[in-house]
mmCIF file of C-alpha atoms in Angstrom:
data_model
loop_
_atom_site.group_PDB
_atom_site.id
_atom_site.type_symbol
_atom_site.label_atom_id
_atom_site.label_comp_id
_atom_site.label_asym_id
_atom_site.label_seq_id
_atom_site.Cartn_x
_atom_site.Cartn_y
_atom_site.Cartn_z
ATOM 1 C CA MET I 23 -116.568 -71.137 88.918
ATOM 2 C CA LYS I 24 -113.355 -73.194 87.996
ATOM 3 C CA TYR I 25 -111.593 -71.774 85.044
ATOM 4 C CA PHE I 26 -111.792 -74.306 82.130
ATOM 5 C CA ASN I 27 -109.098 -74.094 79.548
ATOM 6 C CA ILE I 28 -110.380 -75.783 76.442
ATOM 7 C CA ILE I 29 -107.147 -75.036 74.473
ATOM 8 C CA ASN I 30 -104.999 -76.664 77.042
ATOM 9 C CA LYS I 31 -107.197 -79.809 76.660
ATOM 10 C CA PHE I 32 -106.579 -79.813 72.944
ATOM 11 C CA LYS I 33 -102.788 -79.273 73.419
ATOM 12 C CA LYS I 34 -102.651 -82.345 75.573
ATOM 13 C CA ARG I 35 -104.174 -84.212 72.790
ATOM 14 C CA PHE I 36 -101.455 -82.901 70.342
ATOM 15 C CA LEU I 37 -104.162 -81.053 68.343
ATOM 16 C CA ILE I 38 -102.606 -77.627 68.228
ATOM 17 C CA ASN I 39 -99.698 -76.619 65.992
ATOM 18 C CA GLN I 40 -99.960 -72.829 65.767
ATOM 19 C CA ILE I 41 -102.463 -70.434 67.332
ATOM 20 C CA THR I 42 -102.997 -66.780 67.191
ATOM 21 C CA GLU I 43 -103.404 -64.788 70.466
ATOM 22 C CA ILE I 44 -103.473 -67.918 72.623
ATOM 23 C CA GLU I 45 -104.465 -66.083 75.898
ATOM 24 C CA GLU I 46 -107.266 -64.175 74.046
ATOM 25 C CA ILE I 47 -108.775 -67.013 72.437
ATOM 26 C CA THR I 48 -108.564 -69.130 75.589
ATOM 27 C CA LYS I 49 -110.462 -66.457 77.565
ATOM 28 C CA LEU I 50 -112.968 -66.068 74.768
ATOM 29 C CA LEU I 51 -113.817 -69.681 74.639
ATOM 30 C CA PHE I 52 -114.286 -69.655 78.398
ATOM 31 C CA LYS I 53 -116.511 -66.667 78.434
ATOM 32 C CA LYS I 54 -118.827 -67.516 75.431
ATOM 33 C CA LYS I 55 -119.936 -69.904 72.808
ATOM 34 C CA ILE I 56 -118.410 -69.152 69.359
ATOM 35 C CA SER I 57 -118.867 -70.186 65.847
ATOM 36 C CA LEU I 58 -115.694 -71.516 64.034
ATOM 37 C CA TYR I 59 -115.055 -73.058 60.706
ATOM 38 C CA CYS I 60 -112.850 -75.284 58.592
ATOM 39 C CA GLY I 61 -112.777 -75.551 54.812
ATOM 40 C CA PHE I 62 -112.541 -78.769 52.745
ATOM 41 C CA ASP I 63 -112.049 -78.597 49.055
ATOM 42 C CA PRO I 64 -113.756 -81.405 47.272
ATOM 43 C CA THR I 65 -111.041 -83.057 45.012
ATOM 44 C CA SER I 66 -112.486 -86.579 45.129
ATOM 45 C CA ASP I 67 -115.591 -88.265 45.987
ATOM 46 C CA SER I 68 -114.313 -89.052 49.373
ATOM 47 C CA LEU I 69 -112.345 -87.650 52.302
ATOM 48 C CA HIS I 70 -109.294 -89.619 53.473
ATOM 49 C CA ILE I 71 -107.912 -90.098 56.923
ATOM 50 C CA GLY I 72 -105.839 -86.983 56.805
ATOM 51 C CA HIS I 73 -109.110 -85.094 57.003
ATOM 52 C CA LEU I 74 -110.169 -86.693 60.292
ATOM 53 C CA ILE I 75 -108.105 -84.519 62.501
ATOM 54 C CA PRO I 76 -109.768 -81.155 61.672
ATOM 55 C CA LEU I 77 -113.274 -82.913 61.515
ATOM 56 C CA LEU I 78 -112.719 -84.320 64.983
ATOM 57 C CA LEU I 79 -111.440 -80.985 66.273
ATOM 58 C CA LEU I 80 -114.639 -79.403 65.078
ATOM 59 C CA LYS I 81 -116.467 -82.217 66.833
ATOM 60 C CA ARG I 82 -114.600 -81.547 70.078
ATOM 61 C CA PHE I 83 -115.520 -77.787 69.885
ATOM 62 C CA GLN I 84 -119.187 -78.817 69.258
ATOM 63 C CA LEU I 85 -119.178 -81.116 72.396
ATOM 64 C CA PHE I 86 -118.117 -78.027 74.361
ATOM 65 C CA GLY I 87 -121.032 -76.134 72.966
ATOM 66 C CA HIS I 88 -119.511 -74.176 70.106
ATOM 67 C CA LYS I 89 -120.893 -74.102 66.666
ATOM 68 C CA PRO I 90 -119.006 -75.685 63.857
ATOM 69 C CA ILE I 91 -119.321 -74.596 60.160
ATOM 70 C CA ILE I 92 -117.934 -76.809 57.355
ATOM 71 C CA LEU I 93 -117.193 -74.876 54.264
ATOM 72 C CA ILE I 94 -117.036 -76.877 51.155
ATOM 73 C CA GLY I 95 -114.830 -75.236 48.669
ATOM 74 C CA GLY I 96 -116.976 -75.586 45.499
ATOM 75 C CA ALA I 97 -115.364 -72.351 44.113
ATOM 76 C CA THR I 98 -111.786 -72.794 45.577
ATOM 77 C CA SER I 99 -111.379 -76.334 44.343
ATOM 78 C CA LEU I 100 -111.919 -74.905 40.826
ATOM 79 C CA ILE I 101 -108.819 -72.943 41.471
ATOM 80 C CA GLY I 102 -106.662 -75.412 43.473
ATOM 81 C CA ASP I 103 -104.728 -74.551 46.621
ATOM 82 C CA PRO I 104 -100.948 -74.175 45.815
ATOM 83 C CA SER I 105 -99.873 -74.401 49.373
ATOM 84 C CA PHE I 106 -96.689 -76.409 49.470
ATOM 85 C CA LYS I 107 -97.396 -78.096 46.125
ATOM 86 C CA LYS I 108 -94.546 -78.560 43.771
ATOM 87 C CA LYS I 109 -96.658 -78.040 40.761
ATOM 88 C CA GLU I 110 -100.168 -76.783 39.817
ATOM 89 C CA ARG I 111 -103.052 -79.050 40.782
ATOM 90 C CA LYS I 112 -105.175 -80.605 38.033
ATOM 91 C CA LEU I 113 -108.238 -78.425 37.493
ATOM 92 C CA ASN I 114 -111.489 -80.180 38.182
ATOM 93 C CA LYS I 115 -114.790 -79.898 36.342
ATOM 94 C CA LEU I 116 -117.791 -78.179 38.017
ATOM 95 C CA LYS I 117 -119.983 -81.208 37.598
ATOM 96 C CA ASN I 118 -117.454 -83.448 39.343
ATOM 97 C CA ILE I 119 -117.141 -80.972 42.267
ATOM 98 C CA ILE I 120 -120.997 -80.909 42.659
ATOM 99 C CA TYR I 121 -121.072 -84.738 42.664
ATOM 100 C CA TRP I 122 -118.145 -85.078 44.969
ATOM 101 C CA THR I 123 -119.648 -82.488 47.456
ATOM 102 C CA LYS I 124 -122.695 -84.675 47.864
ATOM 103 C CA LYS I 125 -120.622 -87.690 48.749
ATOM 104 C CA ILE I 126 -118.434 -85.728 51.201
ATOM 105 C CA LYS I 127 -121.505 -84.348 52.976
ATOM 106 C CA ILE I 128 -122.629 -87.835 53.826
ATOM 107 C CA GLN I 129 -119.225 -88.568 55.474
ATOM 108 C CA ILE I 130 -119.132 -85.379 57.389
ATOM 109 C CA GLU I 131 -122.621 -86.066 58.855
ATOM 110 C CA LYS I 132 -121.345 -89.267 60.478
ATOM 111 C CA ILE I 133 -119.121 -87.140 62.724
ATOM 112 C CA LEU I 134 -120.759 -83.814 63.253
ATOM 113 C CA ASP I 135 -124.269 -83.211 64.839
ATOM 114 C CA PHE I 136 -126.441 -81.343 62.360
ATOM 115 C CA ASN I 137 -129.617 -81.477 64.735
ATOM 116 C CA CYS I 138 -128.579 -80.364 68.133
ATOM 117 C CA PHE I 139 -130.392 -77.057 68.091
ATOM 118 C CA SER I 140 -128.348 -74.040 69.147
ATOM 119 C CA ASN I 141 -124.875 -75.384 68.141
ATOM 120 C CA ASN I 142 -125.826 -77.701 65.350
ATOM 121 C CA ALA I 143 -123.275 -77.897 62.605
ATOM 122 C CA ILE I 144 -123.844 -76.100 59.324
ATOM 123 C CA LEU I 145 -122.555 -77.054 55.875
ATOM 124 C CA LEU I 146 -121.980 -74.298 53.423
ATOM 125 C CA ASN I 147 -120.452 -74.030 49.888
ATOM 126 C CA ASN I 148 -118.421 -71.027 48.837
ATOM 127 C CA TYR I 149 -119.441 -71.577 45.126
ATOM 128 C CA ASN I 150 -122.740 -70.072 46.200
ATOM 129 C CA TRP I 151 -121.269 -66.548 46.731
ATOM 130 C CA PHE I 152 -118.472 -66.722 44.290
ATOM 131 C CA LYS I 153 -120.396 -67.978 41.173
ATOM 132 C CA ASN I 154 -122.100 -64.571 40.414
ATOM 133 C CA MET I 155 -119.561 -62.239 41.931
ATOM 134 C CA ASN I 156 -118.436 -59.321 39.699
ATOM 135 C CA ILE I 157 -114.628 -59.523 39.205
ATOM 136 C CA LEU I 158 -114.057 -55.766 39.087
ATOM 137 C CA SER I 159 -115.894 -55.229 42.242
ATOM 138 C CA PHE I 160 -114.020 -58.070 43.912
ATOM 139 C CA LEU I 161 -110.596 -56.727 42.827
ATOM 140 C CA ARG I 162 -111.488 -53.207 43.847
ATOM 141 C CA ASN I 163 -113.069 -53.873 47.257
ATOM 142 C CA ILE I 164 -111.054 -56.917 48.248
ATOM 143 C CA GLY I 165 -107.944 -57.295 46.162
ATOM 144 C CA LYS I 166 -106.559 -53.813 47.203
ATOM 145 C CA PHE I 167 -105.960 -55.206 50.687
ATOM 146 C CA PHE I 168 -103.441 -57.826 49.542
ATOM 147 C CA LYS I 169 -99.859 -56.656 48.978
ATOM 148 C CA ILE I 170 -97.903 -58.604 46.243
ATOM 149 C CA ASN I 171 -94.606 -58.273 47.993
ATOM 150 C CA LYS I 172 -96.079 -59.759 51.288
ATOM 151 C CA MET I 173 -97.768 -62.641 49.336
ATOM 152 C CA MET I 174 -94.448 -63.334 47.453
ATOM 153 C CA ASN I 175 -92.624 -63.683 50.677
ATOM 154 C CA LYS I 176 -94.649 -66.884 51.641
ATOM 155 C CA GLU I 177 -92.203 -69.748 51.719
ATOM 156 C CA PHE I 178 -94.188 -72.106 49.289
ATOM 157 C CA ILE I 179 -94.596 -69.229 46.770
ATOM 158 C CA LYS I 180 -90.799 -68.474 46.815
ATOM 159 C CA LYS I 181 -90.023 -72.138 46.019
ATOM 160 C CA ARG I 182 -92.472 -72.135 43.080
ATOM 161 C CA LEU I 183 -91.235 -68.768 41.740
ATOM 162 C CA ASN I 184 -87.719 -70.143 41.743
ATOM 163 C CA CYS I 185 -88.780 -73.253 39.896
ATOM 164 C CA ASP I 186 -88.367 -72.521 36.179
ATOM 165 C CA LYS I 187 -90.193 -75.641 35.134
ATOM 166 C CA ASN I 188 -93.511 -75.152 37.122
ATOM 167 C CA GLY I 189 -93.531 -71.572 38.410
ATOM 168 C CA ILE I 190 -96.945 -70.435 39.774
ATOM 169 C CA SER I 191 -100.020 -69.308 37.830
ATOM 170 C CA PHE I 192 -102.007 -66.222 38.626
ATOM 171 C CA THR I 193 -104.926 -68.695 39.176
ATOM 172 C CA GLU I 194 -103.125 -70.283 42.031
ATOM 173 C CA PHE I 195 -101.825 -67.062 43.248
ATOM 174 C CA SER I 196 -105.413 -65.866 43.731
ATOM 175 C CA TYR I 197 -106.339 -68.801 45.942
ATOM 176 C CA ASN I 198 -105.119 -66.903 49.138
ATOM 177 C CA ILE I 199 -107.408 -64.009 48.441
ATOM 178 C CA LEU I 200 -110.449 -66.332 47.938
ATOM 179 C CA GLN I 201 -109.901 -68.151 51.070
ATOM 180 C CA SER I 202 -109.484 -64.922 52.930
ATOM 181 C CA PHE I 203 -112.695 -63.707 51.577
ATOM 182 C CA ASP I 204 -114.425 -66.877 52.792
ATOM 183 C CA PHE I 205 -113.375 -65.974 56.397
ATOM 184 C CA LEU I 206 -114.684 -62.500 55.950
ATOM 185 C CA LYS I 207 -118.039 -63.697 54.549
ATOM 186 C CA LEU I 208 -118.484 -66.148 57.370
ATOM 187 C CA TYR I 209 -117.642 -63.511 59.906
ATOM 188 C CA LYS I 210 -120.188 -61.062 58.559
ATOM 189 C CA LYS I 211 -123.071 -63.553 58.176
ATOM 190 C CA TYR I 212 -122.370 -66.107 60.889
ATOM 191 C CA LYS I 213 -120.067 -64.248 63.350
ATOM 192 C CA VAL I 214 -117.336 -66.804 62.895
ATOM 193 C CA CYS I 215 -114.343 -65.731 64.847
ATOM 194 C CA LEU I 216 -112.067 -68.745 64.441
ATOM 195 C CA GLN I 217 -110.753 -70.636 61.553
ATOM 196 C CA ILE I 218 -108.939 -74.056 61.886
ATOM 197 C CA GLY I 219 -107.052 -75.838 59.220
ATOM 198 C CA GLY I 220 -103.998 -77.965 58.505
ATOM 199 C CA SER I 221 -100.435 -76.731 59.225
ATOM 200 C CA ASP I 222 -100.033 -75.831 55.434
ATOM 201 C CA GLN I 223 -103.061 -73.400 55.823
ATOM 202 C CA TRP I 224 -101.394 -70.986 58.264
ATOM 203 C CA GLY I 225 -100.527 -68.345 55.781
ATOM 204 C CA ASN I 226 -104.111 -68.395 54.294
ATOM 205 C CA ILE I 227 -105.616 -68.216 57.803
ATOM 206 C CA ILE I 228 -103.391 -65.185 58.717
ATOM 207 C CA SER I 229 -104.437 -63.499 55.507
ATOM 208 C CA GLY I 230 -108.095 -63.911 56.389
ATOM 209 C CA ILE I 231 -107.538 -62.575 60.007
ATOM 210 C CA ASN I 232 -105.845 -59.493 58.541
ATOM 211 C CA LEU I 233 -108.586 -58.919 55.960
ATOM 212 C CA ILE I 234 -111.341 -58.903 58.650
ATOM 213 C CA ASN I 235 -109.143 -56.575 60.719
ATOM 214 C CA TYR I 236 -108.741 -54.174 57.720
ATOM 215 C CA ILE I 237 -112.459 -54.138 56.806
ATOM 216 C CA CYS I 238 -114.352 -54.714 60.030
ATOM 217 C CA LYS I 239 -111.815 -53.477 62.576
ATOM 218 C CA LYS I 240 -112.456 -56.722 64.539
ATOM 219 C CA LYS I 241 -110.155 -59.397 65.911
ATOM 220 C CA VAL I 242 -110.596 -63.018 64.870
ATOM 221 C CA TYR I 243 -108.349 -66.100 65.446
ATOM 222 C CA GLY I 244 -106.700 -69.108 63.847
ATOM 223 C CA ILE I 245 -105.552 -72.426 64.720
ATOM 224 C CA THR I 246 -103.585 -75.015 62.721
ATOM 225 C CA LEU I 247 -103.270 -78.652 63.419
ATOM 226 C CA PRO I 248 -99.993 -80.636 63.391
ATOM 227 C CA LEU I 249 -98.886 -82.291 60.174
ATOM 228 C CA ILE I 250 -99.016 -86.009 60.990
ATOM 229 C CA THR I 251 -96.506 -88.350 59.297
ATOM 230 C CA ASN I 252 -95.752 -92.009 59.805
ATOM 231 C CA LEU I 253 -92.208 -93.234 60.704
ATOM 232 C CA ASN I 254 -91.105 -92.823 57.098
ATOM 233 C CA GLY I 255 -91.986 -89.239 57.120
ATOM 234 C CA ILE I 256 -94.980 -89.805 54.736
ATOM 235 C CA LYS I 257 -97.800 -87.502 55.268
ATOM 236 C CA PHE I 258 -100.639 -88.929 57.126
ATOM 237 C CA GLY I 259 -103.581 -89.885 54.938
ATOM 238 C CA LYS I 260 -101.045 -91.027 52.326
ATOM 239 C CA THR I 261 -99.192 -94.353 52.414
ATOM 240 C CA GLU I 262 -96.271 -95.218 50.138
ATOM 241 C CA LYS I 263 -98.773 -96.984 47.896
ATOM 242 C CA GLU I 264 -102.245 -95.317 48.195
ATOM 243 C CA THR I 265 -104.604 -93.222 50.100
ATOM 244 C CA ILE I 266 -106.714 -94.682 52.971
ATOM 245 C CA TRP I 267 -110.176 -93.349 52.148
ATOM 246 C CA LEU I 268 -113.171 -92.979 54.425
ATOM 247 C CA SER I 269 -115.517 -94.363 51.620
ATOM 248 C CA LYS I 270 -115.871 -98.150 51.976
ATOM 249 C CA LYS I 271 -116.080 -98.273 48.106
ATOM 250 C CA LYS I 272 -112.572 -96.896 47.876
ATOM 251 C CA THR I 273 -111.022 -98.493 50.894
ATOM 252 C CA SER I 274 -112.768 -101.448 52.448
ATOM 253 C CA PRO I 275 -113.539 -101.432 56.156
ATOM 254 C CA TYR I 276 -111.329 -104.358 56.609
ATOM 255 C CA LYS I 277 -108.370 -102.571 55.079
ATOM 256 C CA PHE I 278 -109.268 -99.419 56.929
ATOM 257 C CA TYR I 279 -109.256 -101.405 60.157
ATOM 258 C CA GLN I 280 -105.920 -103.010 59.398
ATOM 259 C CA PHE I 281 -104.309 -99.696 58.687
ATOM 260 C CA TRP I 282 -105.129 -98.670 62.325
ATOM 261 C CA LEU I 283 -104.179 -102.049 63.727
ATOM 262 C CA ASN I 284 -100.708 -101.677 62.206
ATOM 263 C CA VAL I 285 -99.974 -98.324 63.706
ATOM 264 C CA SER I 286 -96.508 -98.277 65.402
ATOM 265 C CA ASP I 287 -96.082 -98.486 69.189
ATOM 266 C CA THR I 288 -94.365 -95.103 68.966
ATOM 267 C CA ASN I 289 -97.603 -93.392 67.628
ATOM 268 C CA VAL I 290 -100.508 -95.448 68.989
ATOM 269 C CA TYR I 291 -101.074 -93.673 72.259
ATOM 270 C CA LYS I 292 -100.737 -90.189 70.657
ATOM 271 C CA PHE I 293 -103.177 -91.322 68.006
ATOM 272 C CA LEU I 294 -105.559 -92.521 70.574
ATOM 273 C CA LYS I 295 -105.539 -88.991 72.007
ATOM 274 C CA MET I 296 -105.851 -87.380 68.623
ATOM 275 C CA PHE I 297 -108.473 -89.605 66.804
ATOM 276 C CA THR I 298 -110.682 -90.883 69.662
ATOM 277 C CA PHE I 299 -112.763 -89.475 72.433
ATOM 278 C CA ILE I 300 -111.335 -91.774 75.131
ATOM 279 C CA SER I 301 -110.401 -89.853 78.264
ATOM 280 C CA LEU I 302 -106.855 -88.596 78.607
ATOM 281 C CA LYS I 303 -106.607 -90.450 81.908
ATOM 282 C CA LYS I 304 -107.625 -93.857 80.481
ATOM 283 C CA ILE I 305 -105.097 -93.519 77.583
ATOM 284 C CA ASP I 306 -102.319 -92.647 79.996
ATOM 285 C CA ASP I 307 -103.212 -95.495 82.253
ATOM 286 C CA LEU I 308 -103.363 -97.779 79.295
ATOM 287 C CA GLU I 309 -99.924 -96.693 78.175
ATOM 288 C CA GLU I 310 -98.408 -97.027 81.600
ATOM 289 C CA LYS I 311 -99.908 -100.492 81.971
ATOM 290 C CA GLU I 312 -98.619 -101.805 78.646
ATOM 291 C CA LYS I 313 -95.147 -100.466 79.251
ATOM 292 C CA LYS I 314 -94.921 -102.827 82.174
ATOM 293 C CA GLN I 315 -96.246 -105.918 80.409
ATOM 294 C CA ILE I 316 -94.521 -108.333 78.049
ATOM 295 C CA SER I 317 -97.637 -109.306 76.048
ATOM 296 C CA LYS I 318 -98.721 -107.669 72.828
ATOM 297 C CA PRO I 319 -100.277 -104.119 73.567
ATOM 298 C CA LYS I 320 -104.040 -103.759 73.074
ATOM 299 C CA ALA I 321 -103.750 -100.070 72.139
ATOM 300 C CA GLN I 322 -103.667 -100.717 68.389
ATOM 301 C CA THR I 323 -106.831 -102.903 68.624
ATOM 302 C CA ILE I 324 -108.639 -100.196 70.722
ATOM 303 C CA LEU I 325 -107.704 -97.491 68.208
ATOM 304 C CA ALA I 326 -108.821 -99.632 65.220
ATOM 305 C CA LYS I 327 -112.173 -100.490 66.788
ATOM 306 C CA GLU I 328 -112.942 -96.860 67.886
ATOM 307 C CA ILE I 329 -112.158 -95.362 64.470
ATOM 308 C CA THR I 330 -113.711 -98.070 62.370
ATOM 309 C CA PHE I 331 -116.953 -97.826 64.395
ATOM 310 C CA MET I 332 -116.945 -94.100 64.070
ATOM 311 C CA ILE I 333 -116.651 -94.136 60.211
ATOM 312 C CA HIS I 334 -118.257 -97.401 59.272
ATOM 313 C CA GLY I 335 -120.583 -98.510 62.098
ATOM 314 C CA LYS I 336 -121.260 -101.666 64.065
ATOM 315 C CA LYS I 337 -122.117 -103.929 61.227
ATOM 316 C CA GLU I 338 -118.799 -103.250 59.402
ATOM 317 C CA LEU I 339 -116.788 -103.385 62.512
ATOM 318 C CA ASN I 340 -118.297 -106.833 63.464
ATOM 319 C CA SER I 341 -117.278 -108.108 59.990
ATOM 320 C CA VAL I 342 -113.644 -106.926 60.069
ATOM 321 C CA GLU I 343 -113.202 -108.266 63.599
ATOM 322 C CA ARG I 344 -114.622 -111.621 62.364
ATOM 323 C CA ILE I 345 -112.377 -111.656 59.263
ATOM 324 C CA THR I 346 -109.364 -110.761 61.417
ATOM 325 C CA LYS I 347 -110.009 -113.541 63.808
ATOM 326 C CA CYS I 348 -110.717 -116.025 61.019
ATOM 327 C CA LEU I 349 -107.476 -115.362 59.268
ATOM 328 C CA PHE I 350 -105.671 -115.591 62.530
ATOM 329 C CA THR I 351 -107.163 -118.901 63.532
ATOM 330 C CA GLY I 352 -107.805 -120.304 60.108
ATOM 331 C CA MET I 353 -111.504 -121.013 60.792
ATOM 332 C CA PHE I 354 -112.745 -119.680 57.450
ATOM 333 C CA ASP I 355 -116.042 -121.541 57.765
ATOM 334 C CA ASN I 356 -117.133 -118.727 60.111
ATOM 335 C CA MET I 357 -116.823 -116.080 57.465
ATOM 336 C CA THR I 358 -119.917 -114.790 55.584
ATOM 337 C CA LYS I 359 -120.299 -114.026 51.924
ATOM 338 C CA PHE I 360 -120.144 -110.310 52.853
ATOM 339 C CA ASP I 361 -116.719 -110.868 54.547
ATOM 340 C CA PHE I 362 -115.309 -112.540 51.351
ATOM 341 C CA LEU I 363 -116.598 -109.626 49.363
ATOM 342 C CA GLN I 364 -114.541 -107.278 51.512
ATOM 343 C CA LEU I 365 -111.425 -109.367 50.996
ATOM 344 C CA LYS I 366 -112.048 -109.503 47.315
ATOM 345 C CA LYS I 367 -112.240 -105.681 47.059
ATOM 346 C CA ASP I 368 -108.949 -104.572 48.207
ATOM 347 C CA SER I 369 -108.109 -106.282 51.549
ATOM 348 C CA MET I 370 -105.978 -109.316 50.236
ATOM 349 C CA PRO I 371 -103.961 -110.177 47.120
ATOM 350 C CA LYS I 372 -106.264 -112.061 44.770
ATOM 351 C CA ILE I 373 -106.184 -114.108 41.588
ATOM 352 C CA PHE I 374 -108.946 -115.218 39.202
ATOM 353 C CA LEU I 375 -108.949 -118.784 38.173
ATOM 354 C CA LYS I 376 -111.195 -121.074 36.133
ATOM 355 C CA LYS I 377 -112.617 -124.135 38.051
ATOM 356 C CA GLY I 378 -110.406 -127.205 37.418
ATOM 357 C CA THR I 379 -107.050 -125.317 37.691
ATOM 358 C CA ASN I 380 -104.632 -127.488 39.677
ATOM 359 C CA PHE I 381 -102.897 -126.579 42.865
ATOM 360 C CA ILE I 382 -99.494 -125.959 41.642
ATOM 361 C CA LYS I 383 -100.632 -123.552 39.029
ATOM 362 C CA SER I 384 -102.563 -121.576 41.452
ATOM 363 C CA ILE I 385 -99.574 -120.854 43.729
ATOM 364 C CA ILE I 386 -97.499 -119.726 40.906
ATOM 365 C CA LYS I 387 -100.224 -117.515 39.670
ATOM 366 C CA ALA I 388 -100.503 -116.218 43.433
ATOM 367 C CA GLY I 389 -96.866 -115.216 43.270
ATOM 368 C CA PHE I 390 -95.835 -117.595 46.021
ATOM 369 C CA CYS I 391 -93.076 -118.908 43.643
ATOM 370 C CA PHE I 392 -92.120 -118.480 40.022
ATOM 371 C CA SER I 393 -91.205 -121.976 38.667
ATOM 372 C CA TYR I 394 -92.581 -125.402 38.919
ATOM 373 C CA THR I 395 -89.360 -126.585 40.597
ATOM 374 C CA SER I 396 -89.651 -123.980 43.359
ATOM 375 C CA ALA I 397 -93.360 -124.780 43.737
ATOM 376 C CA TYR I 398 -92.729 -128.457 44.193
ATOM 377 C CA ASN I 399 -89.971 -127.694 46.924
ATOM 378 C CA MET I 400 -92.408 -125.266 48.591
ATOM 379 C CA ILE I 401 -95.279 -127.947 48.687
ATOM 380 C CA ASN I 402 -92.973 -130.628 49.775
ATOM 381 C CA SER I 403 -91.744 -128.446 52.677
ATOM 382 C CA ASN I 404 -95.303 -128.302 54.002
ATOM 383 C CA ALA I 405 -95.368 -124.498 53.447
ATOM 384 C CA ILE I 406 -98.648 -124.150 51.568
ATOM 385 C CA SER I 407 -102.231 -124.630 52.730
ATOM 386 C CA ILE I 408 -105.704 -124.497 51.282
ATOM 387 C CA ASN I 409 -108.216 -122.961 53.644
ATOM 388 C CA ASN I 410 -105.642 -123.457 56.383
ATOM 389 C CA LYS I 411 -105.263 -127.214 55.559
ATOM 390 C CA LYS I 412 -101.733 -128.241 54.418
ATOM 391 C CA GLN I 413 -101.670 -129.705 50.972
ATOM 392 C CA LEU I 414 -98.777 -131.934 49.837
ATOM 393 C CA ASN I 415 -99.966 -133.098 46.365
ATOM 394 C CA PRO I 416 -98.621 -130.746 43.667
ATOM 395 C CA LYS I 417 -101.205 -132.308 41.259
ATOM 396 C CA TYR I 418 -104.157 -131.768 43.532
ATOM 397 C CA ILE I 419 -107.312 -130.382 41.782
ATOM 398 C CA TYR I 420 -109.514 -128.138 43.786
ATOM 399 C CA LYS I 421 -112.805 -129.628 44.747
ATOM 400 C CA ASN I 422 -116.209 -128.077 45.635
ATOM 401 C CA LYS I 423 -115.372 -128.571 49.403
ATOM 402 C CA ASP I 424 -112.438 -126.143 49.040
ATOM 403 C CA ILE I 425 -114.775 -123.309 47.705
ATOM 404 C CA PHE I 426 -116.774 -121.061 49.811
ATOM 405 C CA TYR I 427 -120.075 -119.716 48.413
ATOM 406 C CA ASN I 428 -119.190 -121.369 45.086
ATOM 407 C CA CYS I 429 -116.600 -118.631 44.582
ATOM 408 C CA TYR I 430 -113.682 -118.262 47.007
ATOM 409 C CA THR I 431 -110.752 -120.154 48.301
ATOM 410 C CA ILE I 432 -107.920 -118.908 50.572
ATOM 411 C CA ILE I 433 -104.431 -120.155 50.059
ATOM 412 C CA LYS I 434 -101.489 -119.322 52.332
ATOM 413 C CA LYS I 435 -97.704 -119.529 52.345
ATOM 414 C CA GLY I 436 -96.217 -119.730 55.826
ATOM 415 C CA LYS I 437 -98.005 -117.857 58.463
ATOM 416 C CA LYS I 438 -98.890 -114.498 56.960
ATOM 417 C CA ASN I 439 -98.958 -114.492 53.096
ATOM 418 C CA PHE I 440 -102.535 -115.020 52.039
ATOM 419 C CA CYS I 441 -104.038 -115.015 48.580
ATOM 420 C CA LEU I 442 -107.732 -115.146 47.796
ATOM 421 C CA ILE I 443 -108.745 -117.291 44.739
ATOM 422 C CA VAL I 444 -111.903 -116.012 42.929
ATOM 423 C CA TRP I 445 -113.301 -118.743 40.861
ATOM 424 C CA LYS I 446 -114.737 -117.841 37.568
#
């Protein structure tokens, strides 16, 4: 039988940052099916795109026959992970965490298979074993294995200790112990022998590995994923302005699609390997082909379609592709009311106007210009259009024919500056 190296496959997809005992875990994964886990602290009612990498890695393990466990940090989110944070996180209320957990579960179920028999995914919540735990027993039986001097040598703790303004609370300091106990609990009950997490979780993962070794005299393993940043060095999942959420109520599918469509040429082929299940050969062939051609690459479109379909489904993908095409061609008549609702949400700058407002006031309100004089000049230079039709009359009054679904009009400056008018 040919030796199959699953870890090597993941490395080729840029999914491995750090790994413990690489030769041992590689052989283990070849010999048997294992259970592994990744934790997610519910700090909002939605995950964001920074959470996709660990979720998709769990999915890849599942496709190879391994059993993924998702641990929702109902308890640890009450504490707040201090890893590489400049100051203490805002403490969340339990009722919020319970509500957020329900919402996040729905998103996770879109990616992992919870009904595939032997290796179906399991979703657990560490609040269930921490809520009634006796603190004296915990400190006596678990806390004794954690040496303060070692914990203080962690880089992010050193930084916080040297910061007179923020420092680090005992609450945050205890997070490392709680997460380590999670690993121990999952090892004992579900035979979990591998934890995966973001690159900022390496210290917590190692602590869990050591705890299991101390108490159970068994070897378990850890993998961290790379920290993904954009060209400006901003952590992936966060933009300079706002987070790109998986929830369509927080980030519209159109805006989600556009985010991936605008990934740089530098990152797009790497992201195709990391975020999609397209074969490595097809991605490499696509990259080689597009390097030789002058026309605009298709890689960004493929990336955007694959991930939007995965997270939002066929209906939403059809809608965002239709909107994109209509905005490019100016054929707004083809847009549905549902499409305009997406644009209204967060996908395009918008203004609210009363019917009867004239043309020149609308373009000033839209921010295309800031005075009547500049507005007149802009209109006279043929730079402004209503629903892709040039308008040269500054005193023009919008008519019913300019309004879609009795509510929407799109005005444009030049080729790319759009604004949606929502009529009151």
